[in-house]
mmCIF file of C-alpha atoms in Angstrom:
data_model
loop_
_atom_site.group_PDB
_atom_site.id
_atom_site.type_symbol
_atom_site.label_atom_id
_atom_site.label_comp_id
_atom_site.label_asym_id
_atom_site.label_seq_id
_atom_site.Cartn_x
_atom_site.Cartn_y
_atom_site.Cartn_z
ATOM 1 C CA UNK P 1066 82.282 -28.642 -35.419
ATOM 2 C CA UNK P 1067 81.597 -32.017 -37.092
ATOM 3 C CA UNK P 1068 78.370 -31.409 -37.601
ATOM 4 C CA UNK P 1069 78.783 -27.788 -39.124
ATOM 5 C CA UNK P 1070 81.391 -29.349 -41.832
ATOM 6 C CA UNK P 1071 78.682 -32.154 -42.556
ATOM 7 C CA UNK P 1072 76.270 -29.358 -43.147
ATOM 8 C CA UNK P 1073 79.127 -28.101 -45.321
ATOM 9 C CA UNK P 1074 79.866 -30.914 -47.084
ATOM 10 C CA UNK P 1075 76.033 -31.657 -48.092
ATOM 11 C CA UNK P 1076 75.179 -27.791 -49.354
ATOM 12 C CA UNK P 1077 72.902 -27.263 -46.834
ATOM 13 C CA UNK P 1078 74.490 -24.225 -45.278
ATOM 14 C CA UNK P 1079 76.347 -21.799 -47.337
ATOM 15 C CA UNK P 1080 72.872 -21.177 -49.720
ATOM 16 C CA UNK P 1081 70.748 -19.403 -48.212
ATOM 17 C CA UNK P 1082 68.288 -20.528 -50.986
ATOM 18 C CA UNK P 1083 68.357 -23.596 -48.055
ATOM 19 C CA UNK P 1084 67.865 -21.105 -45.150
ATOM 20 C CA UNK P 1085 65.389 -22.219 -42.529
ATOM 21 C CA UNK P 1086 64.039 -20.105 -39.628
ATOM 22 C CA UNK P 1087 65.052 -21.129 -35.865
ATOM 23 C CA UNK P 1088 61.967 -22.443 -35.116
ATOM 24 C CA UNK P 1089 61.752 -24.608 -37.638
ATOM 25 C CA UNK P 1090 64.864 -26.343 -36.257
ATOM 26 C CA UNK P 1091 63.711 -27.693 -33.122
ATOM 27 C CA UNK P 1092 65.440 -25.515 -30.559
ATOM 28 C CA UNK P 1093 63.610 -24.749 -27.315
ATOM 29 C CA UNK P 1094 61.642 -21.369 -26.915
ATOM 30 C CA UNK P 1095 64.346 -20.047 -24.982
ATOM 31 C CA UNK P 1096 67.701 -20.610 -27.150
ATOM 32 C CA UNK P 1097 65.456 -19.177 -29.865
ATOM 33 C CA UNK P 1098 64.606 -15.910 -27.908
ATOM 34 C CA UNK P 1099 68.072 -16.089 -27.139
ATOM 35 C CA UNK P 1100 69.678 -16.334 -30.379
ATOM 36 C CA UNK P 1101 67.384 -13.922 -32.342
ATOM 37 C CA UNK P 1102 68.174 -11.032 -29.355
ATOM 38 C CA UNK P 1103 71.012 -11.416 -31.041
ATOM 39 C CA UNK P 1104 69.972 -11.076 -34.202
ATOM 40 C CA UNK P 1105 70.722 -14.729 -35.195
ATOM 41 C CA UNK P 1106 66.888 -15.411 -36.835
ATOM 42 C CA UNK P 1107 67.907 -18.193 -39.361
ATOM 43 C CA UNK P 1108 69.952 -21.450 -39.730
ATOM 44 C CA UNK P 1109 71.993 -19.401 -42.190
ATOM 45 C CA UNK P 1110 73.258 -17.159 -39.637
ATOM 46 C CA UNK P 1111 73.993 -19.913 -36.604
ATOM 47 C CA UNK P 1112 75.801 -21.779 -38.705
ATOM 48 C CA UNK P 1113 78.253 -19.168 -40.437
ATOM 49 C CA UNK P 1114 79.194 -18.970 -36.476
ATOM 50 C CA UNK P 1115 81.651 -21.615 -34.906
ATOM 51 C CA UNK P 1116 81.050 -22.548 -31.160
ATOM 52 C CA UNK P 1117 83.460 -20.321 -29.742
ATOM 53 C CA UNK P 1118 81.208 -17.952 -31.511
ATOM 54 C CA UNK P 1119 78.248 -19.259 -30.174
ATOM 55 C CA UNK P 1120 80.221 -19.018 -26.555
ATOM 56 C CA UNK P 1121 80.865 -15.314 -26.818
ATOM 57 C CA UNK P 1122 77.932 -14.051 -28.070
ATOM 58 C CA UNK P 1123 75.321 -16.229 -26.166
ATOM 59 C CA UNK P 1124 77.386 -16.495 -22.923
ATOM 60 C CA UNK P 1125 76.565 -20.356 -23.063
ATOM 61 C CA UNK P 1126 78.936 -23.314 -22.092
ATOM 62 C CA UNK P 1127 80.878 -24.891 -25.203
ATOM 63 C CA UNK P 1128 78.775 -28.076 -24.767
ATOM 64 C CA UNK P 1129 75.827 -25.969 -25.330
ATOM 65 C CA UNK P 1130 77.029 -23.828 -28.280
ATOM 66 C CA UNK P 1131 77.817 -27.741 -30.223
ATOM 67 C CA UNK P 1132 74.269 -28.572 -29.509
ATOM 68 C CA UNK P 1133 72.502 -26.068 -30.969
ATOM 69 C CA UNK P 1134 75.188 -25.901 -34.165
ATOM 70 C CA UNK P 1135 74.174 -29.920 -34.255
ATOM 71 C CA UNK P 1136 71.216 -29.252 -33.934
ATOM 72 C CA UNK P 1137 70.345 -26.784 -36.878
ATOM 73 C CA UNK P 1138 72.676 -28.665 -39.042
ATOM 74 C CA UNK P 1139 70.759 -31.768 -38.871
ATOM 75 C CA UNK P 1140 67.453 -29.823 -39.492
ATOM 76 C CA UNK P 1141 69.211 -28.241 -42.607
ATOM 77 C CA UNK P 1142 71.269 -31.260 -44.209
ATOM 78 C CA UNK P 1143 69.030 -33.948 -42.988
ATOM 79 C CA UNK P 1144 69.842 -37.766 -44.640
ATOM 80 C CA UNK P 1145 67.345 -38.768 -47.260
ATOM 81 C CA UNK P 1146 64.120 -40.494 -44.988
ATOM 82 C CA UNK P 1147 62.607 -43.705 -46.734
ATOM 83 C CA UNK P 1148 58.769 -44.019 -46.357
ATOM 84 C CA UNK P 1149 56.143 -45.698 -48.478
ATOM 85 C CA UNK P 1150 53.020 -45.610 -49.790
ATOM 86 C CA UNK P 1151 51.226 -46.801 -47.157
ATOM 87 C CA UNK P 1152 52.882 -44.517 -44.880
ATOM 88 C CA UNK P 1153 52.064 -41.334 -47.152
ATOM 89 C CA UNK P 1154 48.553 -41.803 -47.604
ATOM 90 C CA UNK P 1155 47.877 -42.693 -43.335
ATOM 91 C CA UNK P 1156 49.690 -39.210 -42.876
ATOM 92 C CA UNK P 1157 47.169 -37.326 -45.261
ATOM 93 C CA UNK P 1158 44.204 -39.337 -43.914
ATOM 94 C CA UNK P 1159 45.508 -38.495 -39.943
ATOM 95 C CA UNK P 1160 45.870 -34.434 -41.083
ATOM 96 C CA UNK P 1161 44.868 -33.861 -44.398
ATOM 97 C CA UNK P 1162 45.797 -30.351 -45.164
ATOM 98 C CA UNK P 1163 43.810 -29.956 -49.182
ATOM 99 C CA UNK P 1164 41.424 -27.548 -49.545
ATOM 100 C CA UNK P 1165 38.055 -27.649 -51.200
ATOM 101 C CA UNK P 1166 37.174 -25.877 -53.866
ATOM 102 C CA UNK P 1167 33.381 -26.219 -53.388
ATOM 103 C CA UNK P 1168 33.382 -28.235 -56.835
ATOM 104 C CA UNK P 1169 32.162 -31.752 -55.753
ATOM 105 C CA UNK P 1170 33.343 -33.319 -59.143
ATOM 106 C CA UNK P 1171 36.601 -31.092 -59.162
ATOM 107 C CA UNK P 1172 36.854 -32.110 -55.148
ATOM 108 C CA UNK P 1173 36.532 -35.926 -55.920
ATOM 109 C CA UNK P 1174 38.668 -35.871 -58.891
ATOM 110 C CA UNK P 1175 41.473 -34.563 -57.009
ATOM 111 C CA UNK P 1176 40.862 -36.797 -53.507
ATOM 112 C CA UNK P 1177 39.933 -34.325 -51.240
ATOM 113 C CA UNK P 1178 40.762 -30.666 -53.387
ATOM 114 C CA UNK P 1179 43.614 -28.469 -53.935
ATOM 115 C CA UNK P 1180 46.895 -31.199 -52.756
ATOM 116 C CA UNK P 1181 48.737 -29.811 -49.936
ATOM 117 C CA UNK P 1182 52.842 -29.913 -51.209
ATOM 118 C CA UNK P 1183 51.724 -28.696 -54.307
ATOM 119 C CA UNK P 1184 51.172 -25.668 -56.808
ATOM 120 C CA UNK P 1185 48.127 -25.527 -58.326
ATOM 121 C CA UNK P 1186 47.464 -23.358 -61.639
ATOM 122 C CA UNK P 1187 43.977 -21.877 -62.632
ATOM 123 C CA UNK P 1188 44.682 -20.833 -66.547
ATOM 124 C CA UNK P 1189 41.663 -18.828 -68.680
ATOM 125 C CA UNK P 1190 40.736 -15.517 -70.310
ATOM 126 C CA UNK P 1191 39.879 -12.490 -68.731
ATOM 127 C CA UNK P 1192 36.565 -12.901 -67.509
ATOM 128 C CA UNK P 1193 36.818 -16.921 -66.788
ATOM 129 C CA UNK P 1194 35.824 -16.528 -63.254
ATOM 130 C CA UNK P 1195 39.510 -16.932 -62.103
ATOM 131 C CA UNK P 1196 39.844 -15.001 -59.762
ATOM 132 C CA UNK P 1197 36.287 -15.706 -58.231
ATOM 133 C CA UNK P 1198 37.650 -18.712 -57.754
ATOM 134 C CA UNK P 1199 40.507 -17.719 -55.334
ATOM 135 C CA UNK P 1200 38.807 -16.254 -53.352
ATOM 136 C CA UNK P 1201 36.013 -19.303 -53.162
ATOM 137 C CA UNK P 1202 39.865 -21.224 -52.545
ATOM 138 C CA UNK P 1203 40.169 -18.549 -49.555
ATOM 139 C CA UNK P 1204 36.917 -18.931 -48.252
ATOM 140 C CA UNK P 1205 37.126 -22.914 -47.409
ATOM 141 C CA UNK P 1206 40.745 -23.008 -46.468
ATOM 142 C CA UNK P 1207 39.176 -20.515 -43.528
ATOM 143 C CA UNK P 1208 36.712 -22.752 -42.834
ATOM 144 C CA UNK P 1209 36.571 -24.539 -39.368
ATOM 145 C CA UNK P 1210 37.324 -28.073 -40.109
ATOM 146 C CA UNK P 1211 34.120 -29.922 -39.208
ATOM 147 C CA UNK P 1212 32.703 -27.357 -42.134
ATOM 148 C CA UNK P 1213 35.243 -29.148 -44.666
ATOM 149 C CA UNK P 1214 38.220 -26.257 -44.239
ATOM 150 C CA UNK P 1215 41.441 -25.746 -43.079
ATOM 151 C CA UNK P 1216 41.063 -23.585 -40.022
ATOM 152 C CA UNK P 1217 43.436 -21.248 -40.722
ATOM 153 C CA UNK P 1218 44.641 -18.108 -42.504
ATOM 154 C CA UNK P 1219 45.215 -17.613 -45.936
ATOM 155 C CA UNK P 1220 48.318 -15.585 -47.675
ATOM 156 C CA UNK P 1221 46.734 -13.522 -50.597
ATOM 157 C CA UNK P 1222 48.782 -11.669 -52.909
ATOM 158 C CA UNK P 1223 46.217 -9.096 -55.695
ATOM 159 C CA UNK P 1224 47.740 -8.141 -59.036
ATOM 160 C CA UNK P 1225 45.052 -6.421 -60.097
ATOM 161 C CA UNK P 1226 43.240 -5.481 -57.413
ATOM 162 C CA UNK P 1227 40.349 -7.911 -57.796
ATOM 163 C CA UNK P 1228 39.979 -8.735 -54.369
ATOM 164 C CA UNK P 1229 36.626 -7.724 -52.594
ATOM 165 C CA UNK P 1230 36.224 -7.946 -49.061
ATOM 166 C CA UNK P 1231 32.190 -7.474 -49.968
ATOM 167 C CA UNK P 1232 32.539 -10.168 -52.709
ATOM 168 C CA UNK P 1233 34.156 -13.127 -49.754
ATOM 169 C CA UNK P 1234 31.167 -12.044 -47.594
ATOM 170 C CA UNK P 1235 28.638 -12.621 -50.080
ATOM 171 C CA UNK P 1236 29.999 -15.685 -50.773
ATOM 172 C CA UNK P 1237 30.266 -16.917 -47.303
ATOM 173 C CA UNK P 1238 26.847 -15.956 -46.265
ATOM 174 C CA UNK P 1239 25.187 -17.405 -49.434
ATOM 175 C CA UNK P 1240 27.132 -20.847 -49.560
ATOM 176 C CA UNK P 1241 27.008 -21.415 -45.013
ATOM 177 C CA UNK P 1242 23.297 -19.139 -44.316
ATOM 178 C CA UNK P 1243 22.803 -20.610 -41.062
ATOM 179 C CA UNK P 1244 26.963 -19.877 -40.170
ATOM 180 C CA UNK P 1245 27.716 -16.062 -41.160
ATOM 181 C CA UNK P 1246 24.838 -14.742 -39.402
ATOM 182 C CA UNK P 1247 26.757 -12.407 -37.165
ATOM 183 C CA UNK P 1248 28.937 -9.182 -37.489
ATOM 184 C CA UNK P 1249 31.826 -10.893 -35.206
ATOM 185 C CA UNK P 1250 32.087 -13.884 -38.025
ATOM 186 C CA UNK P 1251 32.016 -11.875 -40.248
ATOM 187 C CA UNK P 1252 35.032 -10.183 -38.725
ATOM 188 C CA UNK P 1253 36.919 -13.223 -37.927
ATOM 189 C CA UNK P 1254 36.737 -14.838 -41.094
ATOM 190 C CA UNK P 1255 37.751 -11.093 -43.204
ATOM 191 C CA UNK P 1256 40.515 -11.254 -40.807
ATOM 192 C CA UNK P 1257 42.009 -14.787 -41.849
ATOM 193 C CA UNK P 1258 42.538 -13.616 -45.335
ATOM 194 C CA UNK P 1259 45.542 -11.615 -44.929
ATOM 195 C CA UNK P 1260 45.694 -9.628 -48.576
ATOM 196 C CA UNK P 1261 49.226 -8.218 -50.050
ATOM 197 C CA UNK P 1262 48.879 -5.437 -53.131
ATOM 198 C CA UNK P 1263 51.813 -6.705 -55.665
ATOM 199 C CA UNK P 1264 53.088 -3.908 -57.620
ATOM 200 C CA UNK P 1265 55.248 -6.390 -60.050
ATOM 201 C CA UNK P 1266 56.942 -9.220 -60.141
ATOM 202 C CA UNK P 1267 60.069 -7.957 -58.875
ATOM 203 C CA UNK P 1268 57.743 -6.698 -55.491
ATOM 204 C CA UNK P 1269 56.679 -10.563 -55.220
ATOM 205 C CA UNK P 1270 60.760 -11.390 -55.442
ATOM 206 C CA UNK P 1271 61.666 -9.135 -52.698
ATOM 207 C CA UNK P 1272 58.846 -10.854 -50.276
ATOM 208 C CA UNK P 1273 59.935 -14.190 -50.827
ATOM 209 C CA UNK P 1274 62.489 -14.115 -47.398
ATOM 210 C CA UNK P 1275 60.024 -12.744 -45.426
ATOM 211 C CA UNK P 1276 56.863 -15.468 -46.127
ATOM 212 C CA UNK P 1277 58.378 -18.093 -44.302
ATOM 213 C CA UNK P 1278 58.416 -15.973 -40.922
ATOM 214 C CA UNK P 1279 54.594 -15.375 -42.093
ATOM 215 C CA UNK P 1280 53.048 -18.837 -42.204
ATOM 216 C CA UNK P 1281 55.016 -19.653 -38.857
ATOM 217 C CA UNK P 1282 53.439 -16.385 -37.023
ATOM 218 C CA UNK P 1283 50.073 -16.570 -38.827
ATOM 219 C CA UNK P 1284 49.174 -20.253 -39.493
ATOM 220 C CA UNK P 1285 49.088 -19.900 -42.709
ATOM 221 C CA UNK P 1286 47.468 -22.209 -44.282
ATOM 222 C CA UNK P 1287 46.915 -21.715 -48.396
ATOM 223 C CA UNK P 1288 48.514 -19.228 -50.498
ATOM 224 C CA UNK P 1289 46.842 -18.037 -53.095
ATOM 225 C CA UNK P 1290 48.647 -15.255 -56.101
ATOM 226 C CA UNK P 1291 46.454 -13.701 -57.993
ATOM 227 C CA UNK P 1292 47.845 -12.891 -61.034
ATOM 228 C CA UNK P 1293 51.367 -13.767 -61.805
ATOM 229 C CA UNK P 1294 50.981 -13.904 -65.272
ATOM 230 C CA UNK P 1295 50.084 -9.683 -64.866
ATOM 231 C CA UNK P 1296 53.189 -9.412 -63.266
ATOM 232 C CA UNK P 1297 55.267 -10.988 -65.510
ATOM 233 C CA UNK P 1298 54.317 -9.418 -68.528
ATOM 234 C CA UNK P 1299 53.831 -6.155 -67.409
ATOM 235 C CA UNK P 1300 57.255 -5.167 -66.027
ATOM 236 C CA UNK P 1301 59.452 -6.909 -68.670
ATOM 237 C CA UNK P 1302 59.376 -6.061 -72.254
ATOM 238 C CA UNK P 1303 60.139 -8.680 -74.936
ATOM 239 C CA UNK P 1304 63.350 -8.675 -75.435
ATOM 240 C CA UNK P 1305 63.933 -9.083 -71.432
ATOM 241 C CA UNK P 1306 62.512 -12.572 -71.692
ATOM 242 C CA UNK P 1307 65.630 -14.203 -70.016
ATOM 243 C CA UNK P 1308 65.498 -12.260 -67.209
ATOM 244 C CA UNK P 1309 62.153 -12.684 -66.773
ATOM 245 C CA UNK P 1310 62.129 -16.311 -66.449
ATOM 246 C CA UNK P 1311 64.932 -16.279 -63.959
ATOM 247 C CA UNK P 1312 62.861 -14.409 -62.017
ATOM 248 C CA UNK P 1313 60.084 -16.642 -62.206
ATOM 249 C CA UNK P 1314 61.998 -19.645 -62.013
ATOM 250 C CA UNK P 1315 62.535 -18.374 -58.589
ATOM 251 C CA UNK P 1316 59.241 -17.026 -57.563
ATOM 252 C CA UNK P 1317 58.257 -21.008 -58.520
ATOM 253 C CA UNK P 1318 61.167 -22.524 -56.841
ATOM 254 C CA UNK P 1319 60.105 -20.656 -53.406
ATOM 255 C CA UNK P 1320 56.604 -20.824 -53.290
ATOM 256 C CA UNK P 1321 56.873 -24.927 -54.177
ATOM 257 C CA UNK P 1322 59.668 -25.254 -51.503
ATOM 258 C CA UNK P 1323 57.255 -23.619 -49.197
ATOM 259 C CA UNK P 1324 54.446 -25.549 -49.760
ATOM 260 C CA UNK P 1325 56.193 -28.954 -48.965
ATOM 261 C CA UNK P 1326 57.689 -27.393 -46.247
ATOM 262 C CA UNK P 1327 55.045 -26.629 -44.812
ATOM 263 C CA UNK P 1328 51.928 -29.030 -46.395
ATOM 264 C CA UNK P 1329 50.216 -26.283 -47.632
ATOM 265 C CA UNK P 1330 48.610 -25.775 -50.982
ATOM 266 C CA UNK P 1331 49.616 -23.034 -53.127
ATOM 267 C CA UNK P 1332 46.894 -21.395 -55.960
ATOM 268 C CA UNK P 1333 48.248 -19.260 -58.633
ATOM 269 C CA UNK P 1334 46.873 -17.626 -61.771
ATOM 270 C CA UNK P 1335 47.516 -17.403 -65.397
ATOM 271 C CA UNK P 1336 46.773 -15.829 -68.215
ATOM 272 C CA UNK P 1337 45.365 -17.391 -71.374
ATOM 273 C CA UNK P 1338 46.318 -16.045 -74.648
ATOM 274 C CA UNK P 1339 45.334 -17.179 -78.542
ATOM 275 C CA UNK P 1340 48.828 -18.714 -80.320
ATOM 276 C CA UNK P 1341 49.278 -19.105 -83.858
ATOM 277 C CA UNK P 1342 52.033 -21.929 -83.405
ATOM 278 C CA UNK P 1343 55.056 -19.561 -84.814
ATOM 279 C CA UNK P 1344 56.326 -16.084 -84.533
ATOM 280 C CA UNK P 1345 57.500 -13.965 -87.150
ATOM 281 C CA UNK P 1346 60.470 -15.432 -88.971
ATOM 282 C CA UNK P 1347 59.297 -18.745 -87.545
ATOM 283 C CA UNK P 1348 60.658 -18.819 -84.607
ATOM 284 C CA UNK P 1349 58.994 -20.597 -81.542
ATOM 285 C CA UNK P 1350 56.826 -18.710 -79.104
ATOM 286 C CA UNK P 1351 58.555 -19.492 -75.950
ATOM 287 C CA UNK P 1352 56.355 -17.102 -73.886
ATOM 288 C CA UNK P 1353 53.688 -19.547 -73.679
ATOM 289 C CA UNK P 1354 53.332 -22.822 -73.192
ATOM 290 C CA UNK P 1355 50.524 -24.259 -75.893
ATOM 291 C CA UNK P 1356 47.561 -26.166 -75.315
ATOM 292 C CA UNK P 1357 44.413 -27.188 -77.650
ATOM 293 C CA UNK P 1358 41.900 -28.823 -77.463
ATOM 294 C CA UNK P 1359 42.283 -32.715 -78.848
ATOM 295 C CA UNK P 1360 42.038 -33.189 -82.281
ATOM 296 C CA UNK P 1361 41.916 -29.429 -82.528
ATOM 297 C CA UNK P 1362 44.099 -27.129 -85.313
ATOM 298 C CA UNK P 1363 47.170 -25.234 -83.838
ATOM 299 C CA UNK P 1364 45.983 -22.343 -85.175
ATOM 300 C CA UNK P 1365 42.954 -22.345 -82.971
ATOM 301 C CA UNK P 1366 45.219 -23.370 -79.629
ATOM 302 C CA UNK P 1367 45.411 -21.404 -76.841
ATOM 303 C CA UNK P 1368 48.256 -20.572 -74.787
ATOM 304 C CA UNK P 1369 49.366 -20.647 -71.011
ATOM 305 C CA UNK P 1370 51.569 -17.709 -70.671
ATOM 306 C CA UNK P 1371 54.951 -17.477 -68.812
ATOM 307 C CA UNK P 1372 56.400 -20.298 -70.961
ATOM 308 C CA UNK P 1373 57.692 -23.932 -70.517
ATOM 309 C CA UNK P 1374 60.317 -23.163 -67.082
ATOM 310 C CA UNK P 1375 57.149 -21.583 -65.349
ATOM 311 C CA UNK P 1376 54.658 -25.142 -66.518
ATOM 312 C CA UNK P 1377 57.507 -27.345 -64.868
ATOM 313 C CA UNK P 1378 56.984 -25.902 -61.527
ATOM 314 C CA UNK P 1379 53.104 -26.683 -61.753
ATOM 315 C CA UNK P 1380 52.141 -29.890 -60.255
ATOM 316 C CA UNK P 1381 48.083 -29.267 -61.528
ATOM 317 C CA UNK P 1382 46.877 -27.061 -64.343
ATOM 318 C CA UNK P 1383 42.891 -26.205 -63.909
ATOM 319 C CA UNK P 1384 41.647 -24.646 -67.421
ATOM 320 C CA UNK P 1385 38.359 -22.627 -67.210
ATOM 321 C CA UNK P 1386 36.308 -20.543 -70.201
ATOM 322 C CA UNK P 1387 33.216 -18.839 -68.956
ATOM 323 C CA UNK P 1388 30.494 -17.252 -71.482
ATOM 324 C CA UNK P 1389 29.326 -14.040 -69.634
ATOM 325 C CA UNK P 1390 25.940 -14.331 -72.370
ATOM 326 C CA UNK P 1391 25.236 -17.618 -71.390
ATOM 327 C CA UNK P 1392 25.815 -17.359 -67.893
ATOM 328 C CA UNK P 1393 27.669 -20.489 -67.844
ATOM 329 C CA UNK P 1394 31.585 -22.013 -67.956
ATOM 330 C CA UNK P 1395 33.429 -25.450 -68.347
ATOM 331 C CA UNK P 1396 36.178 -26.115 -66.286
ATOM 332 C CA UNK P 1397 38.697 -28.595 -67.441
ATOM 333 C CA UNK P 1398 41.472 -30.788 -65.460
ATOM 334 C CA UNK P 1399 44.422 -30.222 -68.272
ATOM 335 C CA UNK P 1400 47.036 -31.820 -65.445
ATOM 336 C CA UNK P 1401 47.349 -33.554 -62.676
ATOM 337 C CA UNK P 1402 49.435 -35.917 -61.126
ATOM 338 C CA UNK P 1403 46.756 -36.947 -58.655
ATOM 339 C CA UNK P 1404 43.972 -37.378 -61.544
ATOM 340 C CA UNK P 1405 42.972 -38.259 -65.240
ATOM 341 C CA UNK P 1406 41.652 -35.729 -66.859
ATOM 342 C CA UNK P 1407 38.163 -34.110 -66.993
ATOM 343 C CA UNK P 1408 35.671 -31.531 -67.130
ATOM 344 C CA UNK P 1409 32.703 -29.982 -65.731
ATOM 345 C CA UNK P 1410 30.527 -27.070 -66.071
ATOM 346 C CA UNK P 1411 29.679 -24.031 -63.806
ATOM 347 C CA UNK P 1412 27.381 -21.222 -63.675
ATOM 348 C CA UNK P 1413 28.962 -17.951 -61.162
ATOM 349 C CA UNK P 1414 26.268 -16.942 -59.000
ATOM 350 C CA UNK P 1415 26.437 -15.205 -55.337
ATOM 351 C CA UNK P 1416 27.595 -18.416 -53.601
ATOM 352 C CA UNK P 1417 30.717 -18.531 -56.267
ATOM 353 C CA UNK P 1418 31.416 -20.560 -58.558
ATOM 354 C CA UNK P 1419 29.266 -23.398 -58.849
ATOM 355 C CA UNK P 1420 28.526 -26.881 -60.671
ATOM 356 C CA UNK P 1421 25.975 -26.651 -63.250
ATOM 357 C CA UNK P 1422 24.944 -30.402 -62.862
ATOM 358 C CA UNK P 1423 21.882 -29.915 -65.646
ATOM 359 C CA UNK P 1424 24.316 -28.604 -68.380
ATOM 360 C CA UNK P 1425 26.173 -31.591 -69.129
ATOM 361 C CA UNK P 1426 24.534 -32.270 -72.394
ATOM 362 C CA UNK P 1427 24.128 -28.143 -72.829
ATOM 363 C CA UNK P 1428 27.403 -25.679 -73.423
ATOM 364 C CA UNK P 1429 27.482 -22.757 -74.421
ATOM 365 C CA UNK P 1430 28.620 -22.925 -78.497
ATOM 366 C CA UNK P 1431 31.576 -20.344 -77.365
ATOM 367 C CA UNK P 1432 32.864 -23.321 -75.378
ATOM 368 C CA UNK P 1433 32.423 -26.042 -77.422
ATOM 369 C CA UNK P 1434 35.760 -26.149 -78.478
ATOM 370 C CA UNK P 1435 37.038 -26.801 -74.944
ATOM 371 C CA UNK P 1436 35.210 -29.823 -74.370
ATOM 372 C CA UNK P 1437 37.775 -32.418 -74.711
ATOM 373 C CA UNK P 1438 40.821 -32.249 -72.233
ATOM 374 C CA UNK P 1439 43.190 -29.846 -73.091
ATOM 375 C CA UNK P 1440 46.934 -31.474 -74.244
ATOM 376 C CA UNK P 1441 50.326 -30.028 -74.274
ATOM 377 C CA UNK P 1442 51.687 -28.944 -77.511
ATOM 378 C CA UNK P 1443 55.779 -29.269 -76.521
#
């Protein structure tokens, strides 16, 4: 009972915004099986229970019932662990859990890829090879580990239906030849991209209980939602801004939570779109957060849409402008904890998206403008 009212006392168990599932509260296979026939499946509902509860409805002794309240309390209000430095980076070297993009520079930049804990933003036009870079994200978090991946499955949520099954394949075969030679691959690596049609935004709310439960069953190890920014600004009209970026302030809360919970990395998309610095009857755009290009006129910024609350939840923002004519992009690094910023450029060809080492001194004029490091406007 102690232990419940600490759990009290600290906020960890009467929000179920804290809610873990019982396996991630280190109770044996058996109380779990035990408690979720049931229907206990979550800290939240153990600990709304008191041990006589527990007695009743488990048919356990009392000493057993205090254990596993103690013991899902201290999982959900644990004390505040002191570590260092040294200690974080041995745990990334001893299981690092980034994934690759198959940009070297971008790779090397960020120590290793895409940062496990973290939510990672790829911003651009239509057309800027977005999402062919998902699903190049998707590709190498399958990946068995001595190839540079993850080894595991990856959570994709389509928008806009860009995903293509024939489009992963082509990749996989083009970048690993002498890997993907066989139908049964083939298979097995279609099968660890598990893909989830959004509808809207208020579709992505609704599966936000239920992903936990996922990466725990399926080994989930990326998630990747492609786009957001559709969502968003599809279903709510202007003057529903508010409510829109409560909703996304949650969507952002969750999917951050869940990838330090569980060390994975988490890919989203947004939308780019041209900003003029004010609205009619000069008042602020808040529906995008602005960037330009340094040195560059407001007038000629572009915007990251969804706004300011949405560009606190990113940890890195990836900017990328691809000229279809040219056959050729530029990718910049606009933010990054992890990184100073920088740029490269890519071509798109049937292995993905690639580095275009020999255009350094050659871009496109289209994307000349982007060739300093993007910078907030606040």
């Amino acid at each position: 009972e102690r232990a419940r009212a600490r759990a009290r006392a600290r906020g960890g168990m009467v929000s179920t915004s804290g809610d873990l599932s019982l396996r991630r509260c280190g109770l044996k296979d058996k109380t779990v099986f035990l408690l979720e026939s049931k229907k206990l499946r979550s800290s939240y509902d153990v600990l709304r229970l008191t041990a006589l509860d527990l007695v009743q409805q488990l048919d356990v002794s009392l000493g057993e019932a205090r254990e596993i309240l103690a013991a899902v309390s201290s999982r959900v209000a644990r004390r505040a662990e002191r570590t260092t430095a040294l200690h974080m980076k041995e745990a990334e070297i001893k299981d690092p859990r980034s994934v690759r993009t198959g940009l070297e520079t971008l790779d090397d930049a960020l120590k290793g890829g895409l940062r496990a804990g973290t939510v990672t933003e790829l911003v651009g036009p239509p057309g800027s090879c977005k999402s062919q870079m998902c699903l190049q994200v998707a590709l190498f978090a399958t990946l068995p580990r001595n190839l540079g991946g993850l080894d595991g499955k990856v959570l994709y949520f389509d928008a806009e239906n860009h995903f293509r099954a024939e489009r992963l394949v082509q990749m996989a075969q083009a970048r690993f030849p002498d890997r993907y030679l066989t139908v049964p691959l083939l298979h097995k690596l279609l099968g660890r991209v598990l893909v989830s049609q959004l509808s809207s935004l208020s579709h992505l709310e609704s599966l936000l209980p239920s992903l936990e439960k996922t990466i725990l069953e399926h080994d989930v190890r990326c998630i990747v939602v492609d786009n957001i920014a559709v969502l968003a600004r599809t279903e709510y009209a202007i003057d529903e801004t508010v409510r829109r970026q409560e909703v996304l302030g949650k969507v952002a809360s969750y999917l951050k939570r869940l990838a330090c919970a569980y060390r994975i990395p988490v890919v989203t998309v947004n939308q780019a779109t041209a900003t003029c610095g004010r609205e009619k009857g000069g008042v602020m755009d808040m529906g995008a957060m602005k960037v330009r290009a340094a040195g560059g006129a407001e007038e000629d910024s572009m915007g990251a849409a969804l706004g300011p609350k949405w560009a606190h939840y990113i940890n890195t923002r990836v900017s990328l402008a691809y000229d279809g004519s040219e056959g050729r992009g530029l990718l910049s690094l606009v933010k990054s904890p992890f990184a100073p910023e920088m740029a490269l450029s890519f071509s798109s060809a049937p292995a993905g998206v690639s580095e275009d080492v020999n255009a350094a001194e050659s871009v496109a004029p289209d994307l000349l403008p982007h060739l300093s490091a993007l910078q907030y406007l606040w």
